[in-house]
Coordinates of C-alpha atoms (C1' of nucleotides) in Angstrom, one line a residue:
Chain A
M1333 CA 25.3 -23.8 18.0
K1334 CA 28.8 -23.2 16.6
D1335 CA 29.9 -26.8 17.1
Q1336 CA 26.8 -28.3 15.5
L1337 CA 26.9 -25.9 12.7
E1338 CA 30.5 -26.8 11.8
L1339 CA 29.8 -30.4 12.3
F1340 CA 26.9 -30.6 9.9
Y1341 CA 27.5 -27.7 7.5
G1342 CA 31.2 -27.0 7.9
Y1343 CA 32.2 -28.9 4.8
L1344 CA 29.4 -27.2 2.8
F1345 CA 29.9 -23.5 3.6
E1346 CA 32.8 -21.2 3.5
P1347 CA 34.1 -19.9 6.9
E1348 CA 32.7 -16.4 6.4
L1349 CA 29.2 -17.7 5.7
L1350 CA 29.4 -20.0 8.8
L1351 CA 30.2 -16.9 10.8
E1352 CA 27.3 -15.1 9.3
I1353 CA 24.9 -17.9 10.0
E1354 CA 26.2 -18.0 13.5
R1355 CA 25.6 -14.3 13.9
V1356 CA 22.1 -14.1 12.6
G1357 CA 20.8 -17.6 13.1
I1358 CA 18.4 -18.5 15.9
L1359 CA 18.9 -21.9 17.4
K1360 CA 15.6 -23.6 18.1
E1361 CA 14.5 -26.9 19.5
I1362 CA 11.3 -28.4 18.5
K1363 CA 9.6 -31.2 20.3
Q1364 CA 8.0 -34.2 18.5
G1365 CA 4.6 -33.5 17.2
E1366 CA 5.0 -29.7 17.3
Q1367 CA 3.8 -27.8 14.2
L1368 CA 6.4 -25.6 12.5
L1369 CA 4.3 -24.3 9.7
E1370 CA 0.7 -24.3 8.8
I1371 CA -0.9 -24.0 5.4
G1372 CA -1.4 -20.3 4.7
D1373 CA 1.4 -19.1 7.0
T1374 CA 3.9 -16.7 5.6
M1375 CA 7.5 -17.4 6.1
S1376 CA 9.8 -15.2 8.1
V1377 CA 12.6 -17.6 8.6
M1378 CA 14.4 -20.3 6.7
P1379 CA 15.2 -23.5 8.6
L1380 CA 18.4 -25.4 8.5
L1381 CA 18.1 -28.8 10.1
L1382 CA 20.8 -29.9 12.6
D1383 CA 19.2 -33.2 13.6
G1384 CA 15.8 -34.8 13.8
A1385 CA 13.2 -35.0 11.1
I1386 CA 10.2 -33.0 9.9
K1387 CA 7.3 -34.3 7.9
I1388 CA 5.7 -32.3 5.2
L1389 CA 2.0 -32.6 4.7
R1390 CA -0.5 -31.5 2.2
E1391 CA -4.2 -31.1 3.0
D1392 CA -7.3 -31.6 0.9
E1393 CA -10.6 -29.6 1.1
K1394 CA -12.0 -31.8 3.8
G1395 CA -9.0 -31.3 6.0
D1396 CA -7.6 -34.7 5.4
E1397 CA -3.8 -35.0 5.2
L1398 CA -1.3 -36.6 3.0
L1399 CA 2.4 -37.0 3.7
L1400 CA 4.6 -35.6 1.0
Y1401 CA 8.1 -36.3 2.3
F1402 CA 10.4 -36.0 5.3
I1403 CA 13.1 -33.4 5.8
E1404 CA 16.3 -34.6 7.5
Q1405 CA 19.6 -33.3 8.7
G1406 CA 21.3 -31.1 6.1
D1407 CA 18.0 -30.4 4.4
T1408 CA 16.1 -27.2 4.3
C1409 CA 12.6 -26.5 3.4
A1410 CA 12.6 -25.9 -0.4
M1411 CA 9.2 -24.4 -0.2
T1412 CA 10.7 -21.6 1.9
F1413 CA 12.5 -20.1 -1.1
S1414 CA 9.6 -19.9 -3.4
C1415 CA 7.5 -18.5 -0.6
C1416 CA 10.0 -16.1 0.8
I1417 CA 11.0 -14.6 -2.4
G1418 CA 7.5 -13.9 -3.7
N1419 CA 6.2 -13.4 -0.2
K1420 CA 3.7 -16.2 -0.9
K1421 CA 1.8 -18.2 1.6
S1422 CA 2.8 -21.8 2.5
E1423 CA 1.2 -24.5 0.6
I1424 CA 2.2 -27.1 3.1
R1425 CA 2.1 -28.0 6.7
A1426 CA 5.2 -29.0 8.6
I1427 CA 5.2 -31.1 11.8
A1428 CA 8.2 -32.4 13.7
E1429 CA 8.4 -36.1 13.3
T1430 CA 11.0 -36.4 16.1
D1431 CA 12.6 -33.9 18.5
T1432 CA 14.4 -31.6 16.2
N1433 CA 17.1 -28.9 16.5
L1434 CA 17.3 -26.3 13.8
I1435 CA 18.7 -23.0 13.0
L1436 CA 16.3 -20.3 11.8
I1437 CA 17.6 -17.7 9.4
P1438 CA 15.6 -14.5 9.0
I1439 CA 14.7 -14.3 5.3
Q1440 CA 16.2 -10.8 4.8
Y1441 CA 19.6 -12.3 4.6
L1442 CA 18.8 -14.8 1.9
D1443 CA 19.1 -12.5 -1.1
S1444 CA 22.5 -11.1 -0.2
W1445 CA 23.9 -14.5 0.7
M1446 CA 22.6 -15.8 -2.6
A1447 CA 24.7 -13.1 -4.3
N1448 CA 27.7 -13.2 -2.1
Y1449 CA 28.3 -16.8 -1.2
K1450 CA 28.9 -19.4 -3.9
S1451 CA 28.5 -22.2 -1.4
W1452 CA 25.1 -20.9 -0.3
Q1453 CA 23.9 -20.6 -3.9
K1454 CA 25.0 -24.2 -4.5
F1455 CA 23.4 -25.4 -1.3
V1456 CA 20.1 -23.8 -2.1
L1457 CA 20.0 -25.1 -5.7
E1458 CA 21.0 -28.5 -4.7
S1459 CA 18.4 -28.8 -1.9
Y1460 CA 15.8 -27.5 -4.3
H1461 CA 16.8 -30.3 -6.7
T1462 CA 16.6 -33.0 -4.1
R1463 CA 13.2 -31.8 -3.0
V1464 CA 11.9 -32.1 -6.6
V1465 CA 13.4 -35.5 -6.9
E1466 CA 11.8 -36.6 -3.6
L1467 CA 8.5 -35.1 -4.7
L1468 CA 8.6 -37.0 -8.0
E1469 CA 9.2 -40.2 -6.0
T1470 CA 6.2 -39.5 -3.9
V1471 CA 4.1 -38.9 -7.1
D1472 CA 5.3 -42.3 -8.4
T1473 CA 4.4 -43.9 -5.2
L1474 CA 1.0 -42.5 -5.2
A1475 CA 0.3 -43.2 -8.8
F1476 CA 1.8 -46.6 -9.3
M1477 CA 1.9 -48.4 -6.0
R1478 CA -0.8 -50.3 -4.2
M1479 CA -1.6 -49.5 -0.7
D1480 CA 0.4 -52.4 0.7
E1481 CA 3.5 -51.3 -1.1
R1482 CA 3.0 -47.7 0.0
L1483 CA 2.6 -48.8 3.6
L1484 CA 5.8 -50.8 3.4
K1485 CA 7.7 -47.9 2.0
H1486 CA 6.2 -45.6 4.6
L1487 CA 7.4 -47.8 7.4
Q1488 CA 10.9 -48.0 5.9
D1489 CA 11.0 -44.2 5.4
K1490 CA 9.8 -43.7 8.9
A1491 CA 12.4 -46.1 10.4
K1492 CA 15.0 -44.3 8.5
V1493 CA 14.3 -40.8 9.7
I1494 CA 14.1 -41.8 13.3
H1495 CA 17.1 -44.1 13.0
N1496 CA 15.2 -46.9 14.8
D1497 CA 13.5 -50.1 13.7
V1498 CA 10.9 -49.7 16.4
I1499 CA 8.3 -47.2 15.3
Q1500 CA 6.0 -45.6 18.0
T1501 CA 2.8 -44.9 16.2
T1502 CA -0.8 -45.9 15.9
H1503 CA -2.5 -47.4 12.9
Q1504 CA -4.7 -44.4 12.8
D1505 CA -1.7 -42.0 12.4
I1506 CA -0.3 -44.1 9.6
A1507 CA -3.7 -44.0 8.0
Y1508 CA -3.7 -40.2 8.2
D1509 CA -0.3 -39.9 6.6
L1510 CA -1.2 -42.2 3.7
H1511 CA -4.6 -40.7 3.4
T1512 CA -6.5 -43.9 3.9
S1513 CA -8.6 -45.5 6.7
R1514 CA -7.4 -47.1 9.8
V1515 CA -9.1 -50.4 9.0
V1516 CA -7.1 -50.8 5.8
I1517 CA -3.9 -50.1 7.6
S1518 CA -4.7 -52.6 10.4
R1519 CA -5.4 -55.3 7.9
L1520 CA -2.3 -54.7 5.8
L1521 CA -0.1 -54.5 8.9
K1522 CA -1.7 -57.8 10.1
K1523 CA -0.7 -59.4 6.8
L1524 CA 2.9 -58.1 7.1
E1525 CA 3.1 -59.5 10.6
Q1526 CA 1.9 -62.9 9.4
E1527 CA 4.6 -62.7 6.7
G1528 CA 7.1 -62.2 9.5
K1529 CA 8.2 -58.8 8.3
I1530 CA 7.1 -56.8 11.3
R1531 CA 5.9 -57.3 14.9
L1532 CA 2.9 -55.5 16.2
Q1533 CA 2.2 -54.2 19.6
R1534 CA -0.1 -51.4 20.8
N1535 CA 1.4 -48.1 19.7
Q1536 CA 4.4 -49.8 18.3
I1537 CA 5.6 -51.5 15.2
K1538 CA 8.9 -53.3 15.0
L1539 CA 10.5 -53.8 11.6
I1540 CA 12.1 -57.2 11.2
A1541 CA 13.0 -58.2 7.6
L1542 CA 13.0 -54.8 5.9
Chain B
dA72 C1' -13.8 -51.5 38.4
dC73 C1' -14.7 -48.4 34.9
dA74 C1' -13.8 -45.4 30.9
dT75 C1' -11.1 -44.5 27.1
dT76 C1' -8.4 -45.5 23.3
dA77 C1' -6.2 -48.8 20.0
dA78 C1' -6.7 -52.7 17.2
dG79 C1' -9.1 -56.8 15.0
dT80 C1' -13.0 -58.6 12.0
dG81 C1' -17.1 -59.6 9.0
dA82 C1' -20.1 -57.8 5.9
dT83 C1' -21.3 -54.4 2.4
dT84 C1' -20.4 -51.3 -1.4
Chain C
dA1024 C1' -9.9 -49.9 -0.9
dA1025 C1' -13.5 -47.5 1.9
dT1026 C1' -17.1 -47.6 5.3
dC1027 C1' -20.0 -49.4 8.9
dA1028 C1' -20.8 -51.8 12.8
dC1029 C1' -19.3 -54.3 16.3
dT1030 C1' -15.8 -56.9 19.3
dT1031 C1' -11.7 -57.5 21.8
dA1032 C1' -7.6 -55.9 24.0
dA1033 C1' -4.6 -52.7 26.3
dT1034 C1' -4.1 -48.8 29.2
dG1035 C1' -5.1 -44.9 32.3
dT1036 C1' -7.7 -43.2 36.5

DNA sequence: ACATTAAGTGATT
DNA sequence: AATCACTTAATGT
């Protein structure tokens, strides 16, 4: 854990803080598809991503999902702060998009770190800021883009977080993420394939000209 | 060979 | 863009 911590966070945190993290942090590996957090859960730890990616979902009354954004290496779950501090329940669901390694920090340390470590304060504020920006981007996407554009963006985002142009997924899964029906996704994907932008196979989409 | 699951398609709203 | 109803194709047992 020490090596990874220094590799990914060494330039961000002062040495004393790194030691603290090392002391109290719990290293955890999460397999793809595993759920980290369910709506209504209370937070007891704050995650620091080492590698991998996590998708953050919202859910409507009917239990249908909508993807909000991905969390990647160097990110943390911004929701955690607002939840931990007020001891509130989670508004979102978190599922591992890929196999993911992360460090869990018990929330009782957050307050004192906030007060004692300038680098921590900065990190928290900045990741909060990037979360808001990403969320705004998601709102824009939802409000102003048509489904074909949203699909394209989603494929690009997905390829980015897994660092691979070949996405293993089903049309149905994409439909869930974008909160639409499988039929719509199938048709749009078909169109993209005809335009030569992607190649389709069962359970697999290969991005070409994106 | 058969069942299951993923993907494609026309028609309707 | 959503839904239905149905077909076709791929894959697992």
